[in-house]
Structures are given as C-alpha cells and as structure tokens.
PDB file of C-alpha atoms and ligand atoms in Angstrom:
ATOM      1  CA  MET A   1       0.000   0.000   0.000  1.00 60.00           C
ATOM      2  CA  LYS A   2       1.435   3.372  -0.926  1.00 62.00           C
ATOM      3  CA  ASN A   3      -0.125   6.794  -1.044  1.00 73.00           C
ATOM      4  CA  ASN A   4       1.280  10.295  -1.056  1.00 84.00           C
ATOM      5  CA  ASN A   5      -0.049  11.308   2.338  1.00 93.00           C
ATOM      6  CA  GLN A   6       2.489  12.399   4.900  1.00 96.00           C
ATOM      7  CA  LEU A   7       2.225  13.178   8.600  1.00 98.00           C
ATOM      8  CA  LYS A   8       4.565  15.037  10.890  1.00 98.00           C
ATOM      9  CA  ILE A   9       4.067  13.948  14.501  1.00 98.00           C
ATOM     10  CA  GLY A  10       5.452  16.201  17.219  1.00 98.00           C
ATOM     11  CA  TRP A  11       6.484  14.391  20.414  1.00 98.00           C
ATOM     12  CA  LEU A  12       6.794  16.657  23.454  1.00 98.00           C
ATOM     13  CA  TYR A  13      10.013  16.246  25.468  1.00 98.00           C
ATOM     14  CA  PRO A  14      10.584  12.518  24.802  1.00 97.00           C
ATOM     15  CA  LYS A  15      13.486  12.341  27.274  1.00 96.00           C
ATOM     16  CA  LEU A  16      11.558  13.885  30.158  1.00 97.00           C
ATOM     17  CA  MET A  17       7.999  12.785  29.462  1.00 96.00           C
ATOM     18  CA  SER A  18       7.410   9.094  28.892  1.00 93.00           C
ATOM     19  CA  THR A  19       6.216   7.099  31.882  1.00 93.00           C
ATOM     20  CA  TYR A  20       4.715   3.583  31.927  1.00 91.00           C
ATOM     21  CA  GLY A  21       5.414   2.884  28.273  1.00 93.00           C
ATOM     22  CA  ASP A  22       3.940   6.078  26.795  1.00 96.00           C
ATOM     23  CA  LYS A  23       6.434   5.799  23.929  1.00 97.00           C
ATOM     24  CA  GLY A  24       4.256   2.919  22.692  1.00 97.00           C
ATOM     25  CA  ASN A  25       1.718   5.515  21.554  1.00 98.00           C
ATOM     26  CA  ILE A  26       4.218   6.980  19.109  1.00 98.00           C
ATOM     27  CA  MET A  27       5.139   3.494  17.870  1.00 98.00           C
ATOM     28  CA  VAL A  28       1.492   2.651  17.208  1.00 98.00           C
ATOM     29  CA  LEU A  29       0.801   5.903  15.366  1.00 98.00           C
ATOM     30  CA  GLN A  30       3.880   5.334  13.228  1.00 98.00           C
ATOM     31  CA  LYS A  31       3.113   1.674  12.463  1.00 98.00           C
ATOM     32  CA  ARG A  32      -0.556   2.177  11.658  1.00 98.00           C
ATOM     33  CA  CYS A  33       0.431   4.942   9.234  1.00 98.00           C
ATOM     34  CA  GLU A  34       3.193   2.830   7.661  1.00 97.00           C
ATOM     35  CA  TRP A  35       0.851  -0.148   7.185  1.00 97.00           C
ATOM     36  CA  ARG A  36      -1.344   2.153   5.112  1.00 97.00           C
ATOM     37  CA  GLY A  37       1.500   3.664   3.130  1.00 96.00           C
ATOM     38  CA  ILE A  38       1.340   7.005   4.943  1.00 97.00           C
ATOM     39  CA  ASN A  39       4.773   8.524   5.365  1.00 97.00           C
ATOM     40  CA  VAL A  40       5.545   9.558   8.967  1.00 98.00           C
ATOM     41  CA  GLU A  41       8.132  11.839  10.445  1.00 98.00           C
ATOM     42  CA  ILE A  42       8.519  11.937  14.229  1.00 98.00           C
ATOM     43  CA  VAL A  43       9.771  15.299  15.453  1.00 98.00           C
ATOM     44  CA  PRO A  44      10.978  15.531  19.061  1.00 98.00           C
ATOM     45  CA  ILE A  45       9.816  18.842  20.547  1.00 98.00           C
ATOM     46  CA  ASP A  46      12.191  20.182  23.177  1.00 98.00           C
ATOM     47  CA  GLN A  47      14.460  23.094  24.098  1.00 97.00           C
ATOM     48  CA  SER A  48      16.057  23.115  20.656  1.00 97.00           C
ATOM     49  CA  THR A  49      12.822  23.212  18.608  1.00 98.00           C
ATOM     50  CA  THR A  50      12.055  26.437  16.768  1.00 98.00           C
ATOM     51  CA  ASP A  51       8.545  27.888  16.610  1.00 98.00           C
ATOM     52  CA  LYS A  52       8.548  27.301  12.860  1.00 98.00           C
ATOM     53  CA  GLU A  53       9.256  23.587  13.296  1.00 98.00           C
ATOM     54  CA  LEU A  54       6.592  23.253  15.989  1.00 98.00           C
ATOM     55  CA  GLN A  55       4.099  25.135  13.840  1.00 98.00           C
ATOM     56  CA  SER A  56       4.519  22.555  11.067  1.00 98.00           C
ATOM     57  CA  VAL A  57       3.396  19.452  12.999  1.00 98.00           C
ATOM     58  CA  ASP A  58       0.156  17.700  11.995  1.00 98.00           C
ATOM     59  CA  LEU A  59      -0.378  15.795  15.238  1.00 98.00           C
ATOM     60  CA  LEU A  60       0.955  16.374  18.747  1.00 98.00           C
ATOM     61  CA  PHE A  61       1.687  13.851  21.488  1.00 98.00           C
ATOM     62  CA  GLY A  62       2.824  14.338  25.084  1.00 98.00           C
ATOM     63  CA  GLY A  63       3.311  11.589  27.689  1.00 98.00           C
ATOM     64  CA  GLY A  64       3.454  11.420  31.464  1.00 97.00           C
ATOM     65  CA  ALA A  65       6.107  12.660  33.849  1.00 96.00           C
ATOM     66  CA  GLN A  66       6.692  12.950  37.550  1.00 93.00           C
ATOM     67  CA  ASP A  67       6.392  16.288  39.340  1.00 94.00           C
ATOM     68  CA  ARG A  68      10.120  17.116  39.127  1.00 94.00           C
ATOM     69  CA  GLU A  69      10.264  16.497  35.371  1.00 96.00           C
ATOM     70  CA  GLN A  70       7.052  18.456  34.882  1.00 96.00           C
ATOM     71  CA  GLU A  71       8.685  21.452  36.558  1.00 95.00           C
ATOM     72  CA  ILE A  72      11.727  21.223  34.270  1.00 96.00           C
ATOM     73  CA  VAL A  73       9.583  20.802  31.160  1.00 98.00           C
ATOM     74  CA  MET A  74       7.408  23.750  32.082  1.00 97.00           C
ATOM     75  CA  GLU A  75      10.351  26.138  32.141  1.00 96.00           C
ATOM     76  CA  ASN A  76      10.667  25.601  28.390  1.00 98.00           C
ATOM     77  CA  LEU A  77       7.076  24.673  27.460  1.00 98.00           C
ATOM     78  CA  ARG A  78       5.895  28.119  28.559  1.00 97.00           C
ATOM     79  CA  SER A  79       7.782  29.674  25.637  1.00 98.00           C
ATOM     80  CA  LYS A  80       5.815  27.445  23.228  1.00 98.00           C
ATOM     81  CA  LYS A  81       2.380  28.409  24.559  1.00 98.00           C
ATOM     82  CA  LYS A  82       1.413  30.632  21.626  1.00 98.00           C
ATOM     83  CA  VAL A  83       2.303  28.076  18.957  1.00 98.00           C
ATOM     84  CA  ILE A  84       0.721  25.089  20.747  1.00 98.00           C
ATOM     85  CA  LYS A  85      -2.437  27.111  21.363  1.00 98.00           C
ATOM     86  CA  SER A  86      -2.627  28.080  17.696  1.00 98.00           C
ATOM     87  CA  LEU A  87      -2.203  24.432  16.620  1.00 98.00           C
ATOM     88  CA  ILE A  88      -5.034  23.288  18.868  1.00 98.00           C
ATOM     89  CA  GLU A  89      -7.264  26.212  17.848  1.00 98.00           C
ATOM     90  CA  ARG A  90      -6.859  25.289  14.201  1.00 96.00           C
ATOM     91  CA  ASP A  91      -8.093  21.754  15.045  1.00 97.00           C
ATOM     92  CA  VAL A  92      -4.770  19.918  14.860  1.00 98.00           C
ATOM     93  CA  PRO A  93      -5.354  16.712  16.849  1.00 98.00           C
ATOM     94  CA  ALA A  94      -3.360  15.994  19.974  1.00 98.00           C
ATOM     95  CA  LEU A  95      -3.066  13.316  22.632  1.00 98.00           C
ATOM     96  CA  PHE A  96      -1.740  14.249  26.059  1.00 98.00           C
ATOM     97  CA  VAL A  97      -1.319  11.600  28.774  1.00 98.00           C
ATOM     98  CA  CYS A  98      -1.257  12.180  32.543  1.00 98.00           C
ATOM     99  CA  GLY A  99       1.535  14.671  33.289  1.00 97.00           C
ATOM    100  CA  ALA A 100       1.125  16.345  29.883  1.00 98.00           C
ATOM    101  CA  PRO A 101      -2.559  17.375  30.157  1.00 98.00           C
ATOM    102  CA  GLN A 102      -1.881  18.578  33.709  1.00 98.00           C
ATOM    103  CA  LEU A 103       0.533  21.102  32.142  1.00 98.00           C
ATOM    104  CA  MET A 104      -1.975  21.995  29.400  1.00 98.00           C
ATOM    105  CA  GLY A 105      -4.566  22.925  32.046  1.00 98.00           C
ATOM    106  CA  ASN A 106      -4.870  26.162  34.026  1.00 98.00           C
ATOM    107  CA  TYR A 107      -2.523  24.984  36.761  1.00 98.00           C
ATOM    108  CA  TYR A 108      -1.009  21.962  38.489  1.00 97.00           C
ATOM    109  CA  GLU A 109      -0.337  22.030  42.202  1.00 97.00           C
ATOM    110  CA  PRO A 110       2.341  19.370  42.825  1.00 95.00           C
ATOM    111  CA  ALA A 111       2.687  17.222  45.940  1.00 93.00           C
ATOM    112  CA  GLU A 112       5.356  19.586  47.262  1.00 93.00           C
ATOM    113  CA  GLY A 113       6.534  22.988  46.133  1.00 90.00           C
ATOM    114  CA  LYS A 114       4.998  25.793  44.161  1.00 92.00           C
ATOM    115  CA  ARG A 115       1.934  25.769  41.906  1.00 96.00           C
ATOM    116  CA  ILE A 116       2.883  25.353  38.247  1.00 96.00           C
ATOM    117  CA  GLU A 117       0.933  27.656  35.954  1.00 97.00           C
ATOM    118  CA  GLY A 118      -0.216  25.680  32.893  1.00 98.00           C
ATOM    119  CA  LEU A 119      -0.735  26.714  29.276  1.00 98.00           C
ATOM    120  CA  GLY A 120      -4.493  27.143  29.772  1.00 98.00           C
ATOM    121  CA  ILE A 121      -5.374  25.122  26.696  1.00 98.00           C
ATOM    122  CA  PHE A 122      -7.702  22.861  28.652  1.00 98.00           C
ATOM    123  CA  ASP A 123     -10.082  24.641  31.024  1.00 98.00           C
ATOM    124  CA  MET A 124      -9.230  22.473  34.040  1.00 98.00           C
ATOM    125  CA  HIS A 125      -6.943  22.392  37.045  1.00 98.00           C
ATOM    126  CA  THR A 126      -5.129  19.651  38.937  1.00 98.00           C
ATOM    127  CA  GLU A 127      -4.199  19.470  42.586  1.00 98.00           C
ATOM    128  CA  HIS A 128      -2.027  16.860  44.262  1.00 97.00           C
ATOM    129  CA  PRO A 129      -3.294  16.332  47.825  1.00 95.00           C
ATOM    130  CA  GLY A 130       0.266  15.716  49.122  1.00 93.00           C
ATOM    131  CA  PRO A 131       2.887  12.951  49.287  1.00 91.00           C
ATOM    132  CA  LYS A 132       1.107  11.078  52.101  1.00 92.00           C
ATOM    133  CA  GLU A 133      -2.192  10.766  50.235  1.00 92.00           C
ATOM    134  CA  ASP A 134      -2.995   7.695  48.140  1.00 94.00           C
ATOM    135  CA  ARG A 135      -2.097   7.735  44.475  1.00 96.00           C
ATOM    136  CA  LEU A 136      -4.842   6.697  42.074  1.00 98.00           C
ATOM    137  CA  ILE A 137      -3.415   3.484  40.637  1.00 97.00           C
ATOM    138  CA  GLY A 138      -4.805   0.577  38.642  1.00 97.00           C
ATOM    139  CA  ASN A 139      -6.462  -0.580  35.474  1.00 96.00           C
ATOM    140  CA  LEU A 140      -9.245   1.639  34.237  1.00 97.00           C
ATOM    141  CA  VAL A 141     -12.210   0.917  31.993  1.00 96.00           C
ATOM    142  CA  ALA A 142     -14.103   3.868  30.581  1.00 96.00           C
ATOM    143  CA  GLN A 143     -16.692   4.586  27.956  1.00 95.00           C
ATOM    144  CA  GLY A 144     -15.829   7.220  25.395  1.00 92.00           C
ATOM    145  CA  TYR A 145     -18.312   9.684  23.996  1.00 81.00           C
ATOM    146  CA  SER A 146     -18.584   9.050  20.278  1.00 63.00           C
ATOM    147  CA  SER A 147     -19.459  11.690  17.720  1.00 53.00           C
ATOM    148  CA  SER A 148     -22.577  11.246  15.557  1.00 49.00           C
ATOM    149  CA  GLU A 149     -20.199  10.608  12.635  1.00 51.00           C
ATOM    150  CA  GLU A 150     -18.782   7.602  14.497  1.00 52.00           C
ATOM    151  CA  GLN A 151     -22.189   6.327  15.565  1.00 49.00           C
ATOM    152  CA  ASN A 152     -23.215   6.152  11.907  1.00 51.00           C
ATOM    153  CA  ASP A 153     -20.100   4.297  10.846  1.00 51.00           C
ATOM    154  CA  GLU A 154     -21.368   0.831   9.990  1.00 47.00           C
ATOM    155  CA  SER A 155     -17.889  -0.617   9.509  1.00 45.00           C
ATOM    156  CA  ARG A 156     -17.445  -0.620  13.285  1.00 40.00           C
ATOM    157  CA  SER A 157     -18.259  -4.267  13.667  1.00 42.00           C
ATOM    158  CA  SER A 158     -17.409  -5.388  17.157  1.00 47.00           C
ATOM    159  CA  ARG A 159     -19.407  -4.524  20.229  1.00 47.00           C
ATOM    160  CA  LEU A 160     -16.266  -3.216  21.878  1.00 49.00           C
ATOM    161  CA  ARG A 161     -15.977  -0.631  19.180  1.00 57.00           C
ATOM    162  CA  SER A 162     -19.607   0.331  19.118  1.00 53.00           C
ATOM    163  CA  ASN A 163     -19.683   0.516  22.909  1.00 75.00           C
ATOM    164  CA  ASN A 164     -16.659   2.773  22.780  1.00 89.00           C
ATOM    165  CA  ILE A 165     -14.919   0.959  25.595  1.00 92.00           C
ATOM    166  CA  ILE A 166     -11.465   2.272  26.407  1.00 95.00           C
ATOM    167  CA  VAL A 167      -8.992   0.537  28.701  1.00 95.00           C
ATOM    168  CA  GLY A 168      -5.758   1.767  30.214  1.00 96.00           C
ATOM    169  CA  PHE A 169      -3.589   1.916  33.307  1.00 97.00           C
ATOM    170  CA  GLU A 170      -3.606   4.952  35.557  1.00 97.00           C
ATOM    171  CA  ASN A 171      -1.065   6.030  38.147  1.00 97.00           C
ATOM    172  CA  HIS A 172      -1.315   9.595  39.352  1.00 97.00           C
ATOM    173  CA  GLY A 173      -1.380  11.643  42.510  1.00 97.00           C
ATOM    174  CA  GLY A 174      -2.950  14.720  40.946  1.00 98.00           C
ATOM    175  CA  ARG A 175      -6.726  15.134  40.990  1.00 98.00           C
ATOM    176  CA  THR A 176      -8.112  16.952  37.977  1.00 98.00           C
ATOM    177  CA  PHE A 177     -11.290  19.026  37.902  1.00 98.00           C
ATOM    178  CA  LEU A 178     -12.802  20.200  34.628  1.00 98.00           C
ATOM    179  CA  GLY A 179     -14.083  23.707  33.953  1.00 98.00           C
ATOM    180  CA  LYS A 180     -17.126  24.501  31.848  1.00 97.00           C
ATOM    181  CA  ASN A 181     -15.346  25.109  28.531  1.00 96.00           C
ATOM    182  CA  VAL A 182     -14.254  21.488  28.124  1.00 97.00           C
ATOM    183  CA  LYS A 183     -15.901  18.069  28.009  1.00 96.00           C
ATOM    184  CA  PRO A 184     -14.708  14.870  29.659  1.00 97.00           C
ATOM    185  CA  PHE A 185     -13.067  12.429  27.295  1.00 97.00           C
ATOM    186  CA  ALA A 186     -14.842   9.397  28.770  1.00 97.00           C
ATOM    187  CA  LYS A 187     -16.988   8.154  31.635  1.00 96.00           C
ATOM    188  CA  VAL A 188     -15.328   5.943  34.251  1.00 97.00           C
ATOM    189  CA  LEU A 189     -16.824   2.454  34.506  1.00 96.00           C
ATOM    190  CA  LYS A 190     -14.057   1.017  36.698  1.00 97.00           C
ATOM    191  CA  GLY A 191     -11.117   2.852  38.231  1.00 97.00           C
ATOM    192  CA  PHE A 192     -10.550   6.437  39.383  1.00 98.00           C
ATOM    193  CA  GLY A 193     -10.264   8.742  36.366  1.00 98.00           C
ATOM    194  CA  ASN A 194      -9.757  12.470  36.811  1.00 98.00           C
ATOM    195  CA  ASN A 195     -10.304  12.675  40.537  1.00 98.00           C
ATOM    196  CA  GLY A 196     -11.860   9.458  41.885  1.00 98.00           C
ATOM    197  CA  LYS A 197     -15.148  11.273  42.571  1.00 97.00           C
ATOM    198  CA  ASP A 198     -17.106  12.562  39.585  1.00 98.00           C
ATOM    199  CA  LEU A 199     -16.625   9.596  37.179  1.00 98.00           C
ATOM    200  CA  THR A 200     -15.033  11.801  34.526  1.00 98.00           C
ATOM    201  CA  GLU A 201     -11.947  10.559  32.736  1.00 98.00           C
ATOM    202  CA  GLY A 202      -9.789  12.957  30.775  1.00 98.00           C
ATOM    203  CA  VAL A 203     -10.719  16.006  28.818  1.00 98.00           C
ATOM    204  CA  MET A 204     -11.529  17.038  25.249  1.00 97.00           C
ATOM    205  CA  TYR A 205     -11.205  20.389  23.598  1.00 97.00           C
ATOM    206  CA  LYS A 206     -11.491  20.682  19.799  1.00 97.00           C
ATOM    207  CA  ASN A 207      -9.466  17.671  18.538  1.00 97.00           C
ATOM    208  CA  ALA A 208      -7.171  17.555  21.580  1.00 97.00           C
ATOM    209  CA  ILE A 209      -7.579  14.712  24.052  1.00 97.00           C
ATOM    210  CA  GLY A 210      -6.107  14.665  27.527  1.00 98.00           C
ATOM    211  CA  CYS A 211      -6.372  11.546  29.670  1.00 98.00           C
ATOM    212  CA  TYR A 212      -4.852   9.572  32.537  1.00 98.00           C
ATOM    213  CA  LEU A 213      -4.445   6.403  30.505  1.00 97.00           C
ATOM    214  CA  HIS A 214      -1.022   4.828  30.233  1.00 96.00           C
ATOM    215  CA  GLY A 215      -0.411   1.241  29.455  1.00 89.00           C
ATOM    216  CA  PRO A 216       0.328   2.522  26.808  1.00 95.00           C
ATOM    217  CA  LEU A 217      -3.039   3.745  25.577  1.00 96.00           C
ATOM    218  CA  LEU A 218      -3.002   3.406  21.786  1.00 97.00           C
ATOM    219  CA  PRO A 219      -1.828  -0.237  21.432  1.00 96.00           C
ATOM    220  CA  LYS A 220      -4.760  -1.202  23.668  1.00 94.00           C
ATOM    221  CA  ASN A 221      -7.203   1.104  21.872  1.00 95.00           C
ATOM    222  CA  PRO A 222      -6.198   1.276  18.204  1.00 95.00           C
ATOM    223  CA  ILE A 223      -9.488   2.940  17.272  1.00 93.00           C
ATOM    224  CA  LEU A 224      -8.222   6.033  19.054  1.00 95.00           C
ATOM    225  CA  ALA A 225      -4.971   5.941  17.116  1.00 97.00           C
ATOM    226  CA  ASP A 226      -6.990   5.880  13.894  1.00 96.00           C
ATOM    227  CA  TYR A 227      -9.178   8.732  15.096  1.00 95.00           C
ATOM    228  CA  LEU A 228      -6.049  10.869  15.585  1.00 97.00           C
ATOM    229  CA  ILE A 229      -4.471   9.840  12.255  1.00 98.00           C
ATOM    230  CA  LYS A 230      -7.687  10.465  10.305  1.00 97.00           C
ATOM    231  CA  LYS A 231      -8.270  13.862  11.894  1.00 97.00           C
ATOM    232  CA  ALA A 232      -4.646  14.864  11.317  1.00 98.00           C
ATOM    233  CA  LEU A 233      -4.871  13.990   7.611  1.00 98.00           C
ATOM    234  CA  GLU A 234      -8.241  15.682   7.211  1.00 97.00           C
ATOM    235  CA  ILE A 235      -7.022  18.929   8.767  1.00 98.00           C
ATOM    236  CA  LYS A 236      -3.798  18.828   6.780  1.00 98.00           C
ATOM    237  CA  TYR A 237      -5.274  17.989   3.372  1.00 97.00           C
ATOM    238  CA  LYS A 238      -8.647  19.721   3.947  1.00 97.00           C
ATOM    239  CA  LYS A 239     -10.693  16.792   2.654  1.00 97.00           C
ATOM    240  CA  LYS A 240     -12.465  13.675   3.955  1.00 96.00           C
ATOM    241  CA  ILE A 241     -10.081  10.774   4.501  1.00 96.00           C
ATOM    242  CA  HIS A 242     -10.974   7.111   4.579  1.00 95.00           C
ATOM    243  CA  LEU A 243      -8.405   4.939   6.380  1.00 96.00           C
ATOM    244  CA  ALA A 244      -7.948   1.365   5.182  1.00 95.00           C
ATOM    245  CA  THR A 245      -9.205  -1.116   7.803  1.00 95.00           C
ATOM    246  CA  LEU A 246      -6.553  -3.067   9.719  1.00 96.00           C
ATOM    247  CA  ASP A 247      -6.999  -6.353  11.539  1.00 96.00           C
ATOM    248  CA  ASP A 248      -7.369  -5.422  15.223  1.00 95.00           C
ATOM    249  CA  SER A 249      -8.839  -8.715  16.397  1.00 93.00           C
ATOM    250  CA  LEU A 250      -5.994  -9.429  18.836  1.00 93.00           C
ATOM    251  CA  GLU A 251      -6.173  -5.950  20.319  1.00 93.00           C
ATOM    252  CA  GLU A 252      -9.927  -6.295  20.737  1.00 91.00           C
ATOM    253  CA  LYS A 253      -9.516  -9.655  22.462  1.00 92.00           C
ATOM    254  CA  ALA A 254      -6.960  -8.174  24.862  1.00 91.00           C
ATOM    255  CA  LYS A 255      -9.256  -5.283  25.599  1.00 91.00           C
ATOM    256  CA  SER A 256     -12.208  -7.515  26.190  1.00 91.00           C
ATOM    257  CA  ALA A 257     -10.145  -9.709  28.557  1.00 92.00           C
ATOM    258  CA  ILE A 258      -9.083  -6.798  30.741  1.00 92.00           C
ATOM    259  CA  ALA A 259     -12.575  -5.264  30.793  1.00 92.00           C
ATOM    260  CA  GLN A 260     -14.077  -8.599  31.824  1.00 93.00           C
ATOM    261  CA  ARG A 261     -11.420  -9.135  34.475  1.00 93.00           C
ATOM    262  CA  LEU A 262     -12.626  -5.868  35.981  1.00 93.00           C
ATOM    263  CA  GLY A 263     -16.233  -7.006  35.844  1.00 92.00           C
ATOM    264  CA  ILE A 264     -17.336  -5.035  32.791  1.00 90.00           C
ATOM    265  CA  ARG A 265     -19.215  -7.155  30.255  1.00 82.00           C
ATOM    266  CA  VAL A 266     -18.598  -6.092  26.696  1.00 76.00           C
TER     267      VAL A 266
HETATM  268  N1  LIG B   1       2.994  13.963  38.482  1.00 69.63           N
HETATM  269  C1  LIG B   1       1.698  13.677  38.105  1.00 69.63           C
HETATM  270  C2  LIG B   1       0.857  13.019  39.162  1.00 69.63           C
HETATM  271  O1  LIG B   1       1.325  12.194  39.951  1.00 69.63           O
HETATM  272  C3  LIG B   1       1.712  12.874  36.805  1.00 69.63           C
HETATM  273  C4  LIG B   1       2.115  11.434  36.905  1.00 69.63           C
HETATM  274  C5  LIG B   1       2.256  10.748  35.570  1.00 69.63           C
HETATM  275  O2  LIG B   1       2.372  11.379  34.529  1.00 69.63           O
HETATM  276  N2  LIG B   1       2.291   9.432  35.553  1.00 69.63           N
HETATM  277  O3  LIG B   1      -0.311  13.334  39.243  1.00 69.63           O
END
C-alpha cells in the first residue's frame, strides 16, 4: 500500500515525558500509518525546537512525567504556549497523557513545592493532595463519547468498538477538575479517572484529548490511534479521509479480557 499522504508527529520532550510505556503511543501511530502507506516523520519537541518547526506538525503527542520532570519541562514549554495554542485552535489533533494534560490545564499544584501555571489550553486544574495521600493506581475501563459521525459508521463491527470501551492503566497523585469550557473524554466504569469522585476521565477540547491512561493507551485502543491519524490527515489535506481497515482482532480480544477481568461485560 502506498499513497502520497504524509504526517509530521510532534512528540513533546521525549526524554523527560514518557512514563509507563507512553512511547508505545508513538510506535502505534507510526506503524498504523506505515501499514497504510502514509509517510511519517517523528519530530521531538524540546528546548532546541524552533517555533517554525513546531508550527509545522500535523499531530501532537505528550506523555506522562513525575512532578520534578514536569517542573523542568514547564520552564521551556511556557515559551511554546502561543504556537501550541494556535495548533489546537486550528483543530490539529493531539493526545496528552497524565503529566502532559496537567501542564496543558490552568494549573497543576504538585505534591510539594509551588503551583505550576499551565498553558491554559484545557479549562481544568489539577491538585495533588500531598505525598502522604494515596495515588490513584490501577487498570481503568471507561466509555468514550462518540461523535454522531462515528455512531453512523457501519464498519465498526465489534461490540467493543460500538460501545466505545477504552482501557488503560492509571497512576497519578494529581486530581483533575474540569471547567465549563471542556468536556470529559470518557466516563469511568471502573477505576478512578480524573479525581476518583465525579466519574469523569480525561478532557476534550477541539481535537485535543487529555487523559490519565497509560499502558500505553493506543496499542490497547487502536481505534483512538486511527481517530487521531484520520483527523490529522483531514485537517492537513482539507478533505475527507478514509483509512484502510486493519486487523485489530488481537487488540480487541486483549481489551475484552481486561474489561471482563474488571467485571465489565462487553
Ligand atoms: N505527576 C503527576 C501526578 O502524579 C503525573 C504522573 C504521571 O504522569 N504518571 O499526578
């Protein structure tokens, strides 16, 4: 399979932000593009990246990090606020996991030390209750909110897909609370999610998704990888894109097994 489509994927601070296998998300995006003949370039975004380079990405990814790394990252990320905001505002898709969305929110209050002002891309804030409080750890099963476009897609054969079940592994101290200008990414069926209280998991604004799901997320939920790839191509080439179907039967079996282990029938 070969086509002329190309994607440039920006990966935020790969050396400082990649906990619990988050790099696997990049690998899945790359592979699923390659299998369809879509050319991919992975661009690490860090201290040495110019605004022009950052401006040219078609899809953005940021993984998790511990509080100390988040502080270091933020010193540089602040200077990229304008460009990242303009990418998101022009509907470029993005996936931010755990530590990354915390920095894209209004602020993150770490376990110890000063409040970190975020980029304000997601209308939300996160507070860590302190080093002695329990972390929110474990497997999580959630139900995503599908768009009407997805609901009408008859090629989505399996019940897992049509039920929009998402699985992942969470491990965070921070508790996130959403403001009114954003929507949750999914509803918690099992696990903690944003704060262990309101059953929200993650956040969505335009085509940017923030969530607490490691594991990593995309190998376990390839439908999400395809959502990001499709959106990225559609925004870049300004036309409807149809992605060739791939065989995800093993991934679906794995997902079903973990959901059932946690008592969710799919
Ligand atoms: N430092 C953050 C927290 O504990 C993020 C952790 C992570 O990215 N895994 O809430």
